[in-house]
Amino acid sequence: MEVKVTQDNFIASIPKLPGVYRFYAATAAQKELLYVGKAINLYNRVKSYFLKSAKLSPRISLMVAKIESIEITITADEAAALILENNLIKSLKPKYNIIFRDDKSYPLIRITKHQFPRLESYRGKPNKQDIFFGPYPNLNAIKESLDLINKIFKLRTCSDVVFNNRQRPCILYQIKRCSAPCVNYISDAEYNHHIALASDYLNGKYSRIIDDLTKSMYHLADQMEFEQAAKMRDKLVLIKQVRDSQIINDYNKPVNSDLIFCENINEKTFIYLIIVRNGIYIGDKHYILHNNGNSLDEVLQAFIESNYLNSTLKTQIYTSCEFKHEFLKVFTQITQISINNQFPKSMQALYKMGLTNLNKIIEQNMQLSNLHKSEVALAQLLNLPAIQRIECIDISHNHGENTVGSLVVYENSIIDHSKYRLYNINKDSAGNLINGNDLQAMATLLRRRFNNNPINIPQIIIIDGGKIQLETVKNILIEVGLYGKITGLAIVKGDKRAATNDRVLLTDGRIINYEYNNTAFKLVQALRDEAHRFAITGHRKKQIKKMSYSSIDEIPNIGAKKKRDLIAYFGSVNNIATASVKQLTNVAGVGEKIAQQIYSYFH
């Protein structure tokens, strides 16, 4: 039924029954769906939106002002209303509902119904004839399980078409990952026994598998088939390793649980999900949702409905958020999945880990948000419409030796570690030795960057230095034909190395102090520090590698006896090179002064 909001006393026509309501706004072309909701009493729920005393968020108040009509669907009970609401939200995607875009189904493991069943990954709604296990957080988690199962039980993974047309075993049989049922190398009974064991494995019934394999091992040994008995022993070892890796040890009752942690911060909802199957931590996922005024329990309720309401696979849900009793009752009635607010003692380690990871995700997101604000401010400072890519370089060496240049990349509003590059710089483009000349090394790095890899040209190049360094950058950009296309920027360290005293020099001659636009400085400083860290790390690895191939005799002012003692204690030059001053003093006759001398040599 449809109710026009413009009618007098329209609320009176809404029934006091369970059902689903839909709010529509009138547009020039057609009605626009604004919101889908459910209620055990439609009259009371809809009325609550239009009361003058209603405490609505600004977002919902804006929605109510747009409502022109309401469509009502009466259902048998609140459970039916919950299912209908969830289906309508997923299919119609109303503007003001909380919608999780990443609500595609989780992958499962399926054992097909067949004379020789197939084990495979599956995504979609489970059917009744096949057997399903899961869900799993991603395909990698499934691949790990399938690899181990095939190693132990040798079940087929090929499609029915391939299976039906094989004349001889495939390579999986040759590498002992399949028992070749396609060419009758194994009987139906034996193969299906392996299927039963694989099912026990996926259900976490490890004790049953261990008992079965142990009996088989002793039987084969009694029959003098020691090679086959040894294979059973190896399978037992693998199964016991899996059993012992259970993060929640309950061999009698396999634990299948999803742990959900959530927090509302700065108009965003952060959700972190831990997935435990058969007592084993198999993965996690996280979600970040832009949230304008919705309470934490509303968002999490929408998340749970989206992911679990239509699931045929049963698990336990533990969450740090509390729900209304009515929702818990109806949800459990529909799904047979219980939602628990209290974490058992066996999950305390997981509980702490979940909170730690949730806080880390929030922290990283806040840092990205701050960098994005800095990116916008920097673009305005440099008169750029937007920033797609920034590159920052730094040079590191040890008294002129093992010179390394680092290049770090900020692209698409993130510091992208996958695009970092290290340059070994011993000679310039003319073949002259660098010998610790930072300007020469910087020019060499820039020439190699833009002559050898002229793609993905940045809008901004940042260097750590002053006018001379910036002039070098300018000359190289002119040389390679990119001056005017790339903005050169030098960041000068402030007095007493305080970040608030930093200055930025631009190729157009401008000098900008921190106080002028400290927001823009945040990104420049972050990239400068990251390039310096990456250069130091790369140089240290190169130095240690070199020292590892050097003779211990090259360490100056250390006598032969101490050198022997150092090698005897640490085992290799490489271990000496990576030791701390404190660790070096553990060697007999090596005091703090000598330890510092050795440490300085390698670092």
Short mmCIF file of C-alpha atoms in Angstrom, two decimals, residues 17-235:
data_model
loop_
_atom_site.label_atom_id
_atom_site.label_comp_id
_atom_site.label_asym_id
_atom_site.label_seq_id
_atom_site.Cartn_x
_atom_site.Cartn_y
_atom_site.Cartn_z
CA LEU A 17 1.60 -4.55 12.12
CA PRO A 18 5.06 -5.94 11.33
CA GLY A 19 6.45 -5.16 7.90
CA VAL A 20 8.72 -3.09 5.68
CA TYR A 21 8.39 0.59 4.79
CA ARG A 22 10.00 2.48 1.89
CA PHE A 23 10.41 6.27 1.77
CA TYR A 24 10.24 7.94 -1.64
CA ALA A 25 11.00 11.46 -2.85
CA ALA A 26 9.24 12.95 -5.88
CA THR A 27 11.52 13.90 -8.81
CA ALA A 28 10.72 15.30 -12.25
CA ALA A 29 11.14 11.92 -13.94
CA GLN A 30 10.09 9.34 -11.36
CA LYS A 31 9.99 8.52 -7.67
CA GLU A 32 13.40 8.26 -5.99
CA LEU A 33 13.82 5.62 -3.31
CA LEU A 34 15.37 7.19 -0.21
CA TYR A 35 15.26 4.53 2.49
CA VAL A 36 14.09 1.00 3.32
CA GLY A 37 13.32 0.02 6.92
CA LYS A 38 11.58 -2.69 8.94
CA ALA A 39 9.49 -2.65 12.10
CA ILE A 40 7.51 -4.92 14.38
CA ASN A 41 4.96 -2.08 14.52
CA LEU A 42 4.97 -0.01 11.32
CA TYR A 43 2.75 2.73 12.78
CA ASN A 44 5.04 3.46 15.73
CA ARG A 45 8.23 3.28 13.68
CA VAL A 46 7.15 5.55 10.81
CA LYS A 47 5.52 8.01 13.22
CA SER A 48 8.85 8.40 15.07
CA TYR A 49 10.38 10.08 12.01
CA PHE A 50 7.76 12.84 11.88
CA LEU A 51 7.43 13.79 15.56
CA LYS A 52 8.58 17.32 16.33
CA SER A 53 10.35 15.99 19.40
CA ALA A 54 12.25 13.35 17.38
CA LYS A 55 16.02 13.52 17.83
CA LEU A 56 17.19 12.83 14.30
CA SER A 57 20.71 13.22 12.91
CA PRO A 58 21.20 16.04 10.34
CA ARG A 59 21.44 13.41 7.60
CA ILE A 60 18.14 11.73 8.51
CA SER A 61 16.45 15.12 9.03
CA LEU A 62 17.43 16.01 5.46
CA MET A 63 15.97 12.72 4.23
CA VAL A 64 12.65 13.24 6.07
CA ALA A 65 12.29 16.67 4.48
CA LYS A 66 12.42 14.98 1.04
CA ILE A 67 9.80 12.26 1.71
CA GLU A 68 6.77 12.55 -0.58
CA SER A 69 5.28 9.07 -0.24
CA ILE A 70 5.62 5.87 1.78
CA GLU A 71 5.11 2.32 0.51
CA ILE A 72 4.15 -0.31 3.08
CA THR A 73 4.53 -4.10 2.84
CA ILE A 74 2.99 -6.10 5.69
CA THR A 75 4.77 -9.33 6.66
CA ALA A 76 3.83 -12.30 8.83
CA ASP A 77 6.31 -11.37 11.57
CA GLU A 78 9.47 -9.38 12.28
CA ALA A 79 11.71 -12.19 11.00
CA ALA A 80 10.08 -12.03 7.55
CA ALA A 81 10.39 -8.24 7.65
CA LEU A 82 14.13 -8.51 8.37
CA ILE A 83 14.69 -10.83 5.39
CA LEU A 84 12.61 -8.66 3.04
CA GLU A 85 14.36 -5.48 4.18
CA ASN A 86 17.80 -7.01 3.61
CA ASN A 87 16.88 -8.23 0.10
CA LEU A 88 15.41 -4.84 -0.87
CA ILE A 89 18.47 -2.95 0.36
CA LYS A 90 20.81 -5.21 -1.63
CA SER A 91 18.75 -5.05 -4.81
CA LEU A 92 17.58 -1.40 -4.74
CA LYS A 93 20.51 0.27 -2.90
CA PRO A 94 18.54 3.17 -1.35
CA LYS A 95 20.42 6.44 -0.95
CA TYR A 96 20.11 6.75 2.84
CA ASN A 97 20.60 3.12 3.88
CA ILE A 98 23.92 1.83 5.17
CA ILE A 99 25.24 -0.28 2.31
CA PHE A 100 28.41 -2.35 2.30
CA ARG A 101 29.70 -2.30 -1.27
CA ASP A 102 32.08 -5.19 -0.54
CA ASP A 103 29.23 -7.54 0.28
CA LYS A 104 30.03 -10.16 -2.34
CA SER A 105 29.86 -13.64 -0.93
CA TYR A 106 32.90 -15.11 0.78
CA PRO A 107 34.56 -18.07 -0.98
CA LEU A 108 33.81 -21.62 0.18
CA ILE A 109 35.28 -25.09 -0.28
CA ARG A 110 32.94 -27.47 -2.08
CA ILE A 111 32.92 -31.25 -2.37
CA THR A 112 30.80 -32.10 -5.41
CA LYS A 113 28.26 -34.89 -5.63
CA HIS A 114 29.94 -37.44 -7.93
CA GLN A 115 31.13 -41.02 -8.01
CA PHE A 116 34.60 -39.55 -7.43
CA PRO A 117 33.83 -36.18 -5.80
CA ARG A 118 35.88 -33.13 -6.67
CA LEU A 119 37.34 -30.73 -4.12
CA GLU A 120 37.30 -27.07 -5.26
CA SER A 121 36.88 -23.45 -4.26
CA TYR A 122 33.40 -22.00 -4.78
CA ARG A 123 31.76 -18.61 -4.56
CA GLY A 124 28.00 -18.18 -4.57
CA LYS A 125 24.92 -19.49 -2.83
CA PRO A 126 25.41 -23.10 -1.61
CA ASN A 127 23.12 -25.74 -3.13
CA LYS A 128 21.66 -28.75 -1.33
CA GLN A 129 23.33 -31.60 -3.21
CA ASP A 130 26.98 -30.62 -2.66
CA ILE A 131 28.87 -30.33 0.64
CA PHE A 132 30.29 -26.92 1.63
CA PHE A 133 32.86 -25.70 4.14
CA GLY A 134 33.71 -22.17 5.15
CA PRO A 135 33.30 -19.36 4.55
CA TYR A 136 36.92 -18.28 4.13
CA PRO A 137 38.21 -14.69 4.09
CA ASN A 138 39.89 -15.01 0.68
CA LEU A 139 41.01 -17.47 -1.99
CA ASN A 140 44.54 -17.69 -0.57
CA ALA A 141 43.18 -19.22 2.63
CA ILE A 142 41.30 -21.80 0.54
CA LYS A 143 44.38 -22.52 -1.60
CA GLU A 144 46.44 -23.31 1.51
CA SER A 145 43.79 -25.74 2.75
CA LEU A 146 43.36 -27.43 -0.64
CA ASP A 147 47.13 -27.78 -1.11
CA LEU A 148 47.48 -29.57 2.22
CA ILE A 149 44.42 -31.78 1.62
CA ASN A 150 45.72 -32.83 -1.80
CA LYS A 151 49.11 -33.57 -0.29
CA ILE A 152 47.55 -35.85 2.32
CA PHE A 153 44.42 -37.32 0.70
CA LYS A 154 45.17 -36.97 -3.05
CA LEU A 155 41.69 -35.97 -4.21
CA ARG A 156 40.94 -34.87 -7.73
CA THR A 157 40.64 -31.16 -8.61
CA CYS A 158 39.97 -31.42 -12.37
CA SER A 159 36.62 -30.55 -13.94
CA ASP A 160 34.13 -33.29 -14.82
CA VAL A 161 34.80 -32.77 -18.55
CA VAL A 162 38.54 -33.31 -18.11
CA PHE A 163 37.90 -36.22 -15.73
CA ASN A 164 35.59 -38.02 -18.16
CA ASN A 165 38.02 -37.72 -21.09
CA ARG A 166 41.35 -38.66 -19.57
CA GLN A 167 43.18 -41.68 -20.97
CA ARG A 168 46.17 -41.57 -18.65
CA PRO A 169 47.05 -39.87 -15.34
CA CYS A 170 47.95 -36.18 -15.35
CA ILE A 171 51.01 -34.55 -13.80
CA LEU A 172 49.26 -34.22 -10.41
CA TYR A 173 49.38 -38.00 -10.11
CA GLN A 174 53.06 -38.00 -10.98
CA ILE A 175 53.87 -35.45 -8.25
CA LYS A 176 51.72 -37.39 -5.75
CA ARG A 177 48.91 -34.84 -5.47
CA CYS A 178 46.13 -37.02 -6.93
CA SER A 179 45.24 -40.70 -6.75
CA ALA A 180 44.13 -40.80 -10.45
CA PRO A 181 40.50 -41.98 -10.07
CA CYS A 182 40.02 -40.90 -13.71
CA VAL A 183 41.85 -44.04 -14.87
CA ASN A 184 40.69 -46.30 -12.00
CA TYR A 185 43.98 -46.32 -10.10
CA ILE A 186 41.89 -46.21 -6.91
CA SER A 187 38.58 -47.91 -6.06
CA ASP A 188 35.34 -46.06 -5.30
CA ALA A 189 35.38 -47.27 -1.70
CA GLU A 190 38.96 -46.22 -0.99
CA TYR A 191 38.52 -42.83 -2.71
CA ASN A 192 35.34 -42.06 -0.79
CA HIS A 193 37.10 -43.05 2.42
CA HIS A 194 39.64 -40.33 1.58
CA ILE A 195 36.74 -37.93 0.96
CA ALA A 196 35.36 -38.75 4.42
CA LEU A 197 38.77 -38.05 5.99
CA ALA A 198 39.04 -34.76 4.08
CA SER A 199 35.58 -33.80 5.38
CA ASP A 200 36.72 -34.60 8.91
CA TYR A 201 39.77 -32.41 8.33
CA LEU A 202 37.65 -29.49 7.10
CA ASN A 203 35.32 -29.97 10.08
CA GLY A 204 38.27 -29.90 12.46
CA LYS A 205 37.83 -33.53 13.58
CA TYR A 206 41.55 -34.16 13.70
CA SER A 207 41.42 -36.86 16.39
CA ARG A 208 39.28 -39.07 14.15
CA ILE A 209 41.75 -38.69 11.25
CA ILE A 210 44.74 -39.36 13.51
CA ASP A 211 43.10 -42.55 14.85
CA ASP A 212 42.32 -43.75 11.32
CA LEU A 213 45.81 -43.01 9.94
CA THR A 214 47.48 -44.56 13.01
CA LYS A 215 45.55 -47.83 12.57
CA SER A 216 46.45 -47.89 8.87
CA MET A 217 50.12 -47.23 9.63
CA TYR A 218 50.35 -50.14 12.13
CA HIS A 219 48.40 -52.44 9.81
CA LEU A 220 50.79 -51.71 6.94
CA ALA A 221 53.78 -52.23 9.22
CA ASP A 222 52.36 -55.59 10.30
CA GLN A 223 52.03 -56.52 6.64
CA MET A 224 55.73 -55.63 6.15
CA GLU A 225 54.74 -52.76 3.81
CA PHE A 226 57.16 -50.35 5.43
CA GLU A 227 57.27 -47.84 2.57
CA GLN A 228 53.49 -47.36 2.69
CA ALA A 229 53.61 -47.24 6.49
CA ALA A 230 56.20 -44.45 6.27
CA LYS A 231 53.86 -42.48 4.00
CA MET A 232 51.09 -42.84 6.60
CA ARG A 233 53.53 -41.64 9.25
CA ASP A 234 54.29 -38.51 7.17
CA LYS A 235 50.57 -37.80 6.82
#
